[in-house]
Short mmCIF file of C-alpha atoms and ligand atoms in Angstrom, two decimals:
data_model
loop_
_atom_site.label_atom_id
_atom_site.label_comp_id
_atom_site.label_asym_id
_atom_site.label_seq_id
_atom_site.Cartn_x
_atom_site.Cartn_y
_atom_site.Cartn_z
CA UNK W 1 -1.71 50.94 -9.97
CA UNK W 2 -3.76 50.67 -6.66
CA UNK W 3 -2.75 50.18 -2.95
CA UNK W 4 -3.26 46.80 -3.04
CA UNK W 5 -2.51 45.34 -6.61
CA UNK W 6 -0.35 42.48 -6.15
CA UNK W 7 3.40 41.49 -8.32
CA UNK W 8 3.27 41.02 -11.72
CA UNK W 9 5.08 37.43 -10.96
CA UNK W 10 2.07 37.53 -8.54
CA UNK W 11 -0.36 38.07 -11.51
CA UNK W 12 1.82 35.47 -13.12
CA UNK W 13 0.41 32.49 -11.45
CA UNK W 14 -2.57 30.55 -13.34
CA UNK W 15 -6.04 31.65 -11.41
CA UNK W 16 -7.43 28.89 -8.90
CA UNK W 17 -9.05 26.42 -10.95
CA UNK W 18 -10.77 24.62 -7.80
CA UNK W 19 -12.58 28.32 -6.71
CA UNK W 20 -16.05 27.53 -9.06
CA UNK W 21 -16.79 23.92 -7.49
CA UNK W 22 -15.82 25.38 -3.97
CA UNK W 23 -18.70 28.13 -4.20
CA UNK W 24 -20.94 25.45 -5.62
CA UNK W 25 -19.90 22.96 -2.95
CA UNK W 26 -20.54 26.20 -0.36
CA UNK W 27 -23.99 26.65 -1.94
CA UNK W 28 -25.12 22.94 -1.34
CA UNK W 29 -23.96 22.74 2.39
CA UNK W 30 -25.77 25.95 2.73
CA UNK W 31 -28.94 24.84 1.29
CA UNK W 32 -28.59 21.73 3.90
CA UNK W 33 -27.17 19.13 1.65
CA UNK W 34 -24.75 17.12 3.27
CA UNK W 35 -21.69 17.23 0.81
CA UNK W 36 -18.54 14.66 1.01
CA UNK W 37 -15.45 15.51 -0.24
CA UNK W 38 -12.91 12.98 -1.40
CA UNK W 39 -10.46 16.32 -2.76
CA UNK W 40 -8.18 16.72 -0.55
CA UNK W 41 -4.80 14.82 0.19
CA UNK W 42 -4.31 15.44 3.75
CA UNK W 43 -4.20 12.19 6.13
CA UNK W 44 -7.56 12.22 8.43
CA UNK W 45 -6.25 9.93 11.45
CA UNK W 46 -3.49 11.44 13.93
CA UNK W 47 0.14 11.49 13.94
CA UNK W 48 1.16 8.23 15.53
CA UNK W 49 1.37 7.70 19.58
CA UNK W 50 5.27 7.91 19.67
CA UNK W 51 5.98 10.95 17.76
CA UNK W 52 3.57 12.59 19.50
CA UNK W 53 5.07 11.36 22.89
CA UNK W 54 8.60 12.62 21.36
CA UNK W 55 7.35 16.33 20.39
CA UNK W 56 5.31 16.63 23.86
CA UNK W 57 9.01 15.28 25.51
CA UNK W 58 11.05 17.70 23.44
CA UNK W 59 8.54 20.99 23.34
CA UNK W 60 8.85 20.77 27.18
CA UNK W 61 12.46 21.54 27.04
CA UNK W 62 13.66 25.07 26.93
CA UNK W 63 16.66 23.63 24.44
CA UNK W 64 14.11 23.59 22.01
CA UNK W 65 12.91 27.24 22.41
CA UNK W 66 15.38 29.33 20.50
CA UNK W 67 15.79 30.00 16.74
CA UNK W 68 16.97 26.75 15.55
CA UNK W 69 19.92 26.36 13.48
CA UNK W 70 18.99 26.74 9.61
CA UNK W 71 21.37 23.30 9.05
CA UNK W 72 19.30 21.27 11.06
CA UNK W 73 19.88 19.61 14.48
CA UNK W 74 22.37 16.81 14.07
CA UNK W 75 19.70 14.48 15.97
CA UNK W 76 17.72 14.81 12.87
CA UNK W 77 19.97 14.89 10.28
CA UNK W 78 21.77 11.60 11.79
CA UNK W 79 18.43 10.06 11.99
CA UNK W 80 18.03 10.79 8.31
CA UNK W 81 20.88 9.22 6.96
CA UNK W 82 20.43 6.15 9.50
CA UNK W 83 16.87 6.11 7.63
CA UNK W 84 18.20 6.66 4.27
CA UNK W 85 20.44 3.77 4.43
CA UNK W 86 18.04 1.31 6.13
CA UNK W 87 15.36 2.09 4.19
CA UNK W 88 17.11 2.40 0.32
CA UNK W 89 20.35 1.55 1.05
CA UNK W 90 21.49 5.03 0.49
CA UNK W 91 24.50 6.63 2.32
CA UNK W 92 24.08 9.91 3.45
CA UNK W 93 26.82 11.98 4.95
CA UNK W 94 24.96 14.26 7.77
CA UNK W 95 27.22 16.62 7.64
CA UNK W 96 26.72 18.14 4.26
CA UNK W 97 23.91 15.94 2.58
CA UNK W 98 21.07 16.78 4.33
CA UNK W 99 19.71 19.58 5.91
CA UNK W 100 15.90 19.62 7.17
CA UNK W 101 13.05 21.87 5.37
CA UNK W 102 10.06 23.41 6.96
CA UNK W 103 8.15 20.90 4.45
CA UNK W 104 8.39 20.13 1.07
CA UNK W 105 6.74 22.44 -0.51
CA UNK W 106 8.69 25.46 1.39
CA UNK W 107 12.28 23.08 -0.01
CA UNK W 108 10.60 23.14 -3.59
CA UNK W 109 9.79 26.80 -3.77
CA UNK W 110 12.84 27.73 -1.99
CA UNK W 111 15.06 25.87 -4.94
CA UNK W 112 13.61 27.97 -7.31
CA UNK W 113 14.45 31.30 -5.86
CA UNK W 114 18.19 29.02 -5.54
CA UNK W 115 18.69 28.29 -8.97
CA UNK W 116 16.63 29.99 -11.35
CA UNK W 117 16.75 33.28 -13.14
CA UNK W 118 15.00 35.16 -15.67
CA UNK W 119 15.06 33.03 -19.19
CA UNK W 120 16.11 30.06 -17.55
CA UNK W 121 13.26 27.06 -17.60
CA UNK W 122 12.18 24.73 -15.20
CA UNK W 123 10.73 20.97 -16.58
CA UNK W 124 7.89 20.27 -14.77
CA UNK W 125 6.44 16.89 -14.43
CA UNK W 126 2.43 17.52 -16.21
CA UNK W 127 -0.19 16.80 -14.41
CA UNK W 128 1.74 17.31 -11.25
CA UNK W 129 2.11 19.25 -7.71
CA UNK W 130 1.13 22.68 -8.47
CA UNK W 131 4.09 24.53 -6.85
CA UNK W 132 6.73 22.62 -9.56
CA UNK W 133 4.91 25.53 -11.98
CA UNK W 134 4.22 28.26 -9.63
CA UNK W 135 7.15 28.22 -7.88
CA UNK W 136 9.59 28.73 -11.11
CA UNK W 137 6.58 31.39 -12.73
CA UNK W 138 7.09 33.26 -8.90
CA UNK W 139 11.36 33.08 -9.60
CA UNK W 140 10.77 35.04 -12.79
CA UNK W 141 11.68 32.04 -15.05
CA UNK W 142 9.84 29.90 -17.64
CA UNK W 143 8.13 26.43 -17.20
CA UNK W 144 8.49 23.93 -19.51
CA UNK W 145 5.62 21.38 -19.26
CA UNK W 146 6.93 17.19 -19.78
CA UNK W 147 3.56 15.34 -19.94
CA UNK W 148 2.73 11.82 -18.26
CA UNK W 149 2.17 10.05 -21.02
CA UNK W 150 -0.44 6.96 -19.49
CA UNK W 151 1.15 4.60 -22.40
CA UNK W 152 4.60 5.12 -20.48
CA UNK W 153 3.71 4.41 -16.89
CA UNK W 154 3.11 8.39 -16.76
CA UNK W 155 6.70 8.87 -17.06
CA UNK W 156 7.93 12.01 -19.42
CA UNK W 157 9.04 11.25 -22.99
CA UNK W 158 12.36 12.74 -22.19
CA UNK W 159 14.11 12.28 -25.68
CA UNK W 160 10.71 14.78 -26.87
CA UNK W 161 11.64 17.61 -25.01
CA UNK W 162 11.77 21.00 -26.76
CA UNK W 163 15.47 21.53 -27.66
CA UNK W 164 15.53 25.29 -26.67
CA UNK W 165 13.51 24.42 -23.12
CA UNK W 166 16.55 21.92 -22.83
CA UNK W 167 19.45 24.78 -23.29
CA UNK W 168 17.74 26.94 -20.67
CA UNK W 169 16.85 24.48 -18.43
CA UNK W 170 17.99 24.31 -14.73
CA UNK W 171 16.09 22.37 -12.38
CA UNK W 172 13.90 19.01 -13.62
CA UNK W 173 10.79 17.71 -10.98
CA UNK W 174 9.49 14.34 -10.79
CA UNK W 175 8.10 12.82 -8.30
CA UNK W 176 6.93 9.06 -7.60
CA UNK W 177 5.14 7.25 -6.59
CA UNK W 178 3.45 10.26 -8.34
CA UNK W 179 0.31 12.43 -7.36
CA UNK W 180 -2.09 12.93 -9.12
CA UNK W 181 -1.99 9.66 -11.03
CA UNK W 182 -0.61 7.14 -8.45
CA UNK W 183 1.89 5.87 -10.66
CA UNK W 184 5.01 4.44 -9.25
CA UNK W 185 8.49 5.07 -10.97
CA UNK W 186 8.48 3.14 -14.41
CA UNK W 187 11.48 1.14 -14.94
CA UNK W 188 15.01 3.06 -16.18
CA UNK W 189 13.18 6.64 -15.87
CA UNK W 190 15.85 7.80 -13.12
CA UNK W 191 18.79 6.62 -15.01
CA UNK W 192 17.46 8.30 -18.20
CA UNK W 193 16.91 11.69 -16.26
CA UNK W 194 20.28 11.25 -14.33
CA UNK W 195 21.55 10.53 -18.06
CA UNK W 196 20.21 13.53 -19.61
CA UNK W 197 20.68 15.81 -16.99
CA UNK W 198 24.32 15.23 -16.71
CA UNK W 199 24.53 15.61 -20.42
CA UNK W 200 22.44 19.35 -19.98
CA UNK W 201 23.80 20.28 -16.56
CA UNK W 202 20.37 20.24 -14.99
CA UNK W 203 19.67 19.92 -11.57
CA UNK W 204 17.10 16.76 -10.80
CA UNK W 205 14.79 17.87 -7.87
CA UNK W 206 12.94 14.25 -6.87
CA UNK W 207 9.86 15.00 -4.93
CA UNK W 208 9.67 12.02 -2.75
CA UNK W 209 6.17 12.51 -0.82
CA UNK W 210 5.09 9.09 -0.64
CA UNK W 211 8.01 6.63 -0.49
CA UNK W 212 6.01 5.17 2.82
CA UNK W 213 2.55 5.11 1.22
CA UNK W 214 2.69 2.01 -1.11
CA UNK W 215 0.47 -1.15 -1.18
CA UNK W 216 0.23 -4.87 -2.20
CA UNK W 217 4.40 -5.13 -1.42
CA UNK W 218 5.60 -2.60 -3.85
CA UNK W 219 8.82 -0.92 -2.09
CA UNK W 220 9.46 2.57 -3.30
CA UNK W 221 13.03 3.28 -4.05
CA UNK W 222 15.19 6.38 -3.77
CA UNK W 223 16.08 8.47 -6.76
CA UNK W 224 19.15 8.42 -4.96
CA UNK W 225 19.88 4.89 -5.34
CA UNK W 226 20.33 5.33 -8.75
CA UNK W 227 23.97 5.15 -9.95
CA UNK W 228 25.27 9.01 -10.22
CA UNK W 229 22.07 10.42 -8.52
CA UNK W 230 23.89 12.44 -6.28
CA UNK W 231 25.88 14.49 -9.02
CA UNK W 232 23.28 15.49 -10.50
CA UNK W 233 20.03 15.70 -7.99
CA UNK W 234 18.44 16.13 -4.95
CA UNK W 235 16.26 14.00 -3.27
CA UNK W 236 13.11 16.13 -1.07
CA UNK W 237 11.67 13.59 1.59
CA UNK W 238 8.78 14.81 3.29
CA UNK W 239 7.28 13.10 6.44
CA UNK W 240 3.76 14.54 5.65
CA UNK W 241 1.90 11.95 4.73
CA UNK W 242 3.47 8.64 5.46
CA UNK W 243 3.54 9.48 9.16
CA UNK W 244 0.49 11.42 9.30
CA UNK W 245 1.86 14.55 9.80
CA UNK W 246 0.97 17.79 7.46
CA UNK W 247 0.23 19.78 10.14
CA UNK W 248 3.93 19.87 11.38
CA UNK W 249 6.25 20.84 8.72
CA UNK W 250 8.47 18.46 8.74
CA UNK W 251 10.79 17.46 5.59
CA UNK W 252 14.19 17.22 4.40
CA UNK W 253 16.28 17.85 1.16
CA UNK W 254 19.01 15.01 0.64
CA UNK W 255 21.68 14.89 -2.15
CA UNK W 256 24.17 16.85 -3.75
CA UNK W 257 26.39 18.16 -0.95
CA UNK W 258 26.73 21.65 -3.36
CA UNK W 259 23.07 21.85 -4.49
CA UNK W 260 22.39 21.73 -1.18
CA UNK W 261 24.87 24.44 0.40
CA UNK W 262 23.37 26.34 -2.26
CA UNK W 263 19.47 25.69 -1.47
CA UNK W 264 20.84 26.31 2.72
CA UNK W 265 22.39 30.12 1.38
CA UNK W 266 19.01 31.08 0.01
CA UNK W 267 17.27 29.48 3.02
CA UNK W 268 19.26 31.81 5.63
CA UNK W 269 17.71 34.65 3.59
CA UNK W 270 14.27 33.58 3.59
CA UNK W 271 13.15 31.93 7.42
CA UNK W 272 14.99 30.54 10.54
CA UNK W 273 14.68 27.12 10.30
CA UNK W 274 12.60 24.16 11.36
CA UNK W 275 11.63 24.66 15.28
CA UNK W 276 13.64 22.48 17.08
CA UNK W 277 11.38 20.27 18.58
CA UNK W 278 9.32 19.05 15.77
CA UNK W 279 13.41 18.18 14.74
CA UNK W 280 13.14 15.77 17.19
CA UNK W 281 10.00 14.34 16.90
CA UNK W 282 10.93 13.77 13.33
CA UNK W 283 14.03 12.08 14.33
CA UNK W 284 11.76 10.24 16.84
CA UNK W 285 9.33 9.31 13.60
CA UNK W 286 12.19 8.03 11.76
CA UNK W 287 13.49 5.71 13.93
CA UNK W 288 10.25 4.68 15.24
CA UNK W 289 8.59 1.12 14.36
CA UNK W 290 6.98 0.63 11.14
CA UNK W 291 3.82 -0.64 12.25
CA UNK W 292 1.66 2.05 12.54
CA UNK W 293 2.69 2.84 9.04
CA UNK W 294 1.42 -0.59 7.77
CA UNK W 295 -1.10 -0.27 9.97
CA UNK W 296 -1.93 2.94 7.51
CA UNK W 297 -1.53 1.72 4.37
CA UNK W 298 -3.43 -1.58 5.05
CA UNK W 299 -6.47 0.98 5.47
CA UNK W 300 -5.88 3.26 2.84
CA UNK W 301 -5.46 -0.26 0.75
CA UNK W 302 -9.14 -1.30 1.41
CA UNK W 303 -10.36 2.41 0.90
CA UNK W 304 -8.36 1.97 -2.11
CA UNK W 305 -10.05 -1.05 -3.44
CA UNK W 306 -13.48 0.21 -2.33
CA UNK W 307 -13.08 3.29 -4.62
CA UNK W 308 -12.06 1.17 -7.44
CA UNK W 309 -14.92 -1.45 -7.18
CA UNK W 310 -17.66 1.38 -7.19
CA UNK W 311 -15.81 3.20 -10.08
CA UNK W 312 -15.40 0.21 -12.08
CA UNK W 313 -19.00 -0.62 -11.37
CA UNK W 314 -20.36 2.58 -12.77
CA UNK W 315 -17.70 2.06 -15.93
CA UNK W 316 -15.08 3.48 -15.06
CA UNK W 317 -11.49 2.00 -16.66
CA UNK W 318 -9.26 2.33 -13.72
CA UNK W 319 -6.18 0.01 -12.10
CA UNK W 320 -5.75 -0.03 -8.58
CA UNK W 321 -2.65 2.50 -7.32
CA UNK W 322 0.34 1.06 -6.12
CA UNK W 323 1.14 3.84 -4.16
CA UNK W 324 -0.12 6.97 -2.63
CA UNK W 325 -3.10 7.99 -1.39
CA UNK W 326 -4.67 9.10 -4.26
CA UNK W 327 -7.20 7.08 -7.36
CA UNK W 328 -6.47 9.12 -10.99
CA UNK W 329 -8.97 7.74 -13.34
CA UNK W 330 -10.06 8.77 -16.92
CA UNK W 331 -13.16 10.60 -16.73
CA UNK W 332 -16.30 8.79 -18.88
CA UNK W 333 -16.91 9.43 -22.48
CA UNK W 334 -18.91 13.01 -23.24
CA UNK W 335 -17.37 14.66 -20.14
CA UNK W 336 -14.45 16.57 -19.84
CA UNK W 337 -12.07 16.87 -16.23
CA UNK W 338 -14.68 19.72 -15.31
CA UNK W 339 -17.94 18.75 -16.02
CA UNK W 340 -17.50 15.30 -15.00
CA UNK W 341 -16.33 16.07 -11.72
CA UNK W 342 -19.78 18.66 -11.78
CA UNK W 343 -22.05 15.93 -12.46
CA UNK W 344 -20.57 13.64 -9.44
CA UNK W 345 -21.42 16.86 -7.46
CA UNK W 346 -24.72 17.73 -8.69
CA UNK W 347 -25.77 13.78 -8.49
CA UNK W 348 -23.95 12.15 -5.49
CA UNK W 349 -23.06 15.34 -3.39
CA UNK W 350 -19.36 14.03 -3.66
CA UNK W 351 -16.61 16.45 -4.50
CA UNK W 352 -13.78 14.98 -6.44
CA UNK W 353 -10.83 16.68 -8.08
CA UNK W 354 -11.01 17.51 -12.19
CA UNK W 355 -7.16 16.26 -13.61
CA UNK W 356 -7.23 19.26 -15.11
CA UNK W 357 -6.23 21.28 -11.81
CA UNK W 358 -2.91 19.46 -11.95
CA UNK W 359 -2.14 21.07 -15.37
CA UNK W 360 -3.24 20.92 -19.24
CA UNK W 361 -2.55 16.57 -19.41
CA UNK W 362 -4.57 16.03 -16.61
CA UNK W 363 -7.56 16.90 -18.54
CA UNK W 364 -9.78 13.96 -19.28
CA UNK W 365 -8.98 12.65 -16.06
CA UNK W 366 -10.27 13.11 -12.38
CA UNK W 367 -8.59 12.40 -9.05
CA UNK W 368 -10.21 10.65 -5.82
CA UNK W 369 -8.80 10.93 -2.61
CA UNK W 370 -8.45 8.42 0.29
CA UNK W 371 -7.74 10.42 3.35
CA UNK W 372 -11.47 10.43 4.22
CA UNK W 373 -12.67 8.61 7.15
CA UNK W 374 -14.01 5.12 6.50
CA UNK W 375 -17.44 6.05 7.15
CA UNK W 376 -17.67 8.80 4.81
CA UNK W 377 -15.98 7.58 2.41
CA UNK W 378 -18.26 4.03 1.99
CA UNK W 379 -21.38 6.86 2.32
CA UNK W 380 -19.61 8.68 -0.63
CA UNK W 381 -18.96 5.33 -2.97
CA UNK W 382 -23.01 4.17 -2.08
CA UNK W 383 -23.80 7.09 -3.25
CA UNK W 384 -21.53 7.23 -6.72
CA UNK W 385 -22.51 3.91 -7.24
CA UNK W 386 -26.34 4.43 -6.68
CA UNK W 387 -26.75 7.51 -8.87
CA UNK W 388 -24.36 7.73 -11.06
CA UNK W 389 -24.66 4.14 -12.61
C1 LIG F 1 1.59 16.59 -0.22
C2 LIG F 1 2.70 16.80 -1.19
C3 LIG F 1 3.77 17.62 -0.86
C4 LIG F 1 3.76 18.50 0.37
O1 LIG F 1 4.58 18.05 1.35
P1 LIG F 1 4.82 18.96 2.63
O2 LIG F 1 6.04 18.34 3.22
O3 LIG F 1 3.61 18.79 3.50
O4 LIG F 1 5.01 20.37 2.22
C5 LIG F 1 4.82 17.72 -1.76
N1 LIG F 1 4.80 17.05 -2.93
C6 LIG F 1 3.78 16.27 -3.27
C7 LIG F 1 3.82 15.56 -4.56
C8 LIG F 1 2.68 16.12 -2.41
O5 LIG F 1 1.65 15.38 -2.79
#
């Protein structure tokens, strides 16, 4: 073993699949061509005016400075409930329901190390956000793969699951509207899972990323909302990318008063808490307008519908999303996830996502992102349409 070998659980975790087309992506730019990528998810205008006014209000006072307290400042988590019922008609008691995370992805990783051991299994939702596989592998326990099935409205067939994955199972992630595929919640999928997870004693984590980021009047609803929810789940609400803010770190996990208390005991353990002042901008964000986000989605709508127009033009089967920021589209005939998303690269100079990065269903698909200034990304869709046609 040498200095610098890393975990076994370490060793555990699948190899980057993105690290090939990055080097070949470095290559081009190096040799002058003027790449655009469309593979990221990560908003490209600011946070909006008022939360920015709130944090550069709150980071000037020294109340802010100190360790925070790992339950949250009761600005925040009042604001969350307040948004929680106006928003999905969900009631929230701050006191024990909520408690803020330093983003989503820390909450998600963090309820792994909460409630999994060796031999137990975590369902993960297939293709899906990397860290609902990674983070159980990293815990020492065993994922179970549900695939989106596209015939279902990329929900999991949850009467197919393996019965022994179901006996060892602890923790089930899903997450809509969904990335990668865009798909919003199909009708009677959270009552199934709070049915079946009530009958297995598994803990429902719903991811909720993009409740904010939907289009053409679609309203995202709560897993919460759904009759017994909070026995058996957890709701994680990130503001990340429906207020423009990834850089900041600012999330919640809402639910289960004892999930929770459980989730906060491993949390003490692990970091000190969200920094005070980006508490209060959040609160700020929360109980901000909601222009600016329809403001947001009204652009990411026409990048939307710009993307699908060039795709469909160069045959492409896709549907418009109805939420998030993201197109998921089968790749064409002869290609798979990988060399597809190779031959946009090599022709067009436009880096999109292979499905297959967001796990074994994925493949056959490819995912487009809209987070790319409007500039770019017409430049990108010219040039998709003009040589890959
Ligand atoms: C972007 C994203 C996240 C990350 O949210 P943070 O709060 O920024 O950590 C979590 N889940 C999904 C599905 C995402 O797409």
């Amino acid at each position: 073993m040498a200095l610098t070998d890393p975990s076994k659980r370490l060793e555990a975790i699948p190899p980057y699949m993105f690290a090939e087309l990055e080097r070949k992506v470095a290559d081009k730019r190096a040799a002058g061509i003027d790449v655009i990528s469309l593979g990221i998810g990560d908003p490209d205008l600011p946070t909006f005016p008022h939360i920015v006014a709130a944090m550069q209000a709150a980071v000037a006072d020294p109340g802010t400075h100190r360790y925070p307290s790992n339950r949250g400042r009761a600005e925040l988590r009042e604001a969350l409930a307040r948004f929680y019922d106006r928003r999905f008609g969900v009631t929230i008691d701050p006191g024990t329901q909520v408690i803020p995370a330093i983003g989503a992805k820390e909450c998600i990783y963090n309820l792994c190390f909460a409630f999994l051991d060796p031999g137990d299994v975590a369902l993960a939702s297939d293709p899906g956000y990397p860290v609902y596989t990674g983070g159980p592998v990293l815990a020492g326990a065993d994922v179970e793969v549900l695939p989106l099935l596209p015939e279902l409205g990329f929900a999991p067939d949850l009467e197919a699951i393996d019965s022994d994955a179901l006996r060892r199972a602890r923790l089930l992630f899903l997450n809509y509207p969904n990335n990668p595929t865009g798909a919003v919640v199909p009708t009677g999928l959270f009552e199934r899972a709070v049915a079946l997870a009530r009958e297995h004693e598994i803990l429902v984590v719903h991811d909720n990323a993009y409740s904010e980021t939907t289009y053409d009047g679609y309203v995202a609803p709560s897993f919460l909302a759904t009759p017994g929810a909070d026995e058996v789940g957890v709701e994680v609400f990130s503001l990340s990318k429906g207020y423009n803010m990834t850089g900041w770190r600012c999330a919640a996990i809402l639910g289960n008063a004892d999930a929770i208390s459980t989730y906060w005991r491993l949390k003490t353990n692990v970091d000190s808490g969200l920094f005070e002042a980006v508490q209060l901008a959040g609160a700020a964000a929360l109980d901000g307008p909601d222009g600016p986000r329809e403001e947001m989605n009204a652009i990411y709508a026409r990048r939307r519908d710009l993307v699908v127009a060039a795709l469909r033009e160069i045959g492409v089967a896709v549907e418009p999303p109805k939420g998030t920021i993201y197109v998921w589209a089968p790749v064409p005939d002869g290609y798979t996830s990988a060399s597809f998303c190779e031959h946009v690269l090599e022709e067009a100079a436009v880096v999109i996502s292979p499905g297959s990065m967001y796990g074994p269903s994925g493949e056959g698909f490819f995912r487009i992102s809209l987070t790319t200034p409007d500039e770019q990304l017409a430049e990108a869709v010219e040039r998709m349409r003009e040589h890959l046609r």
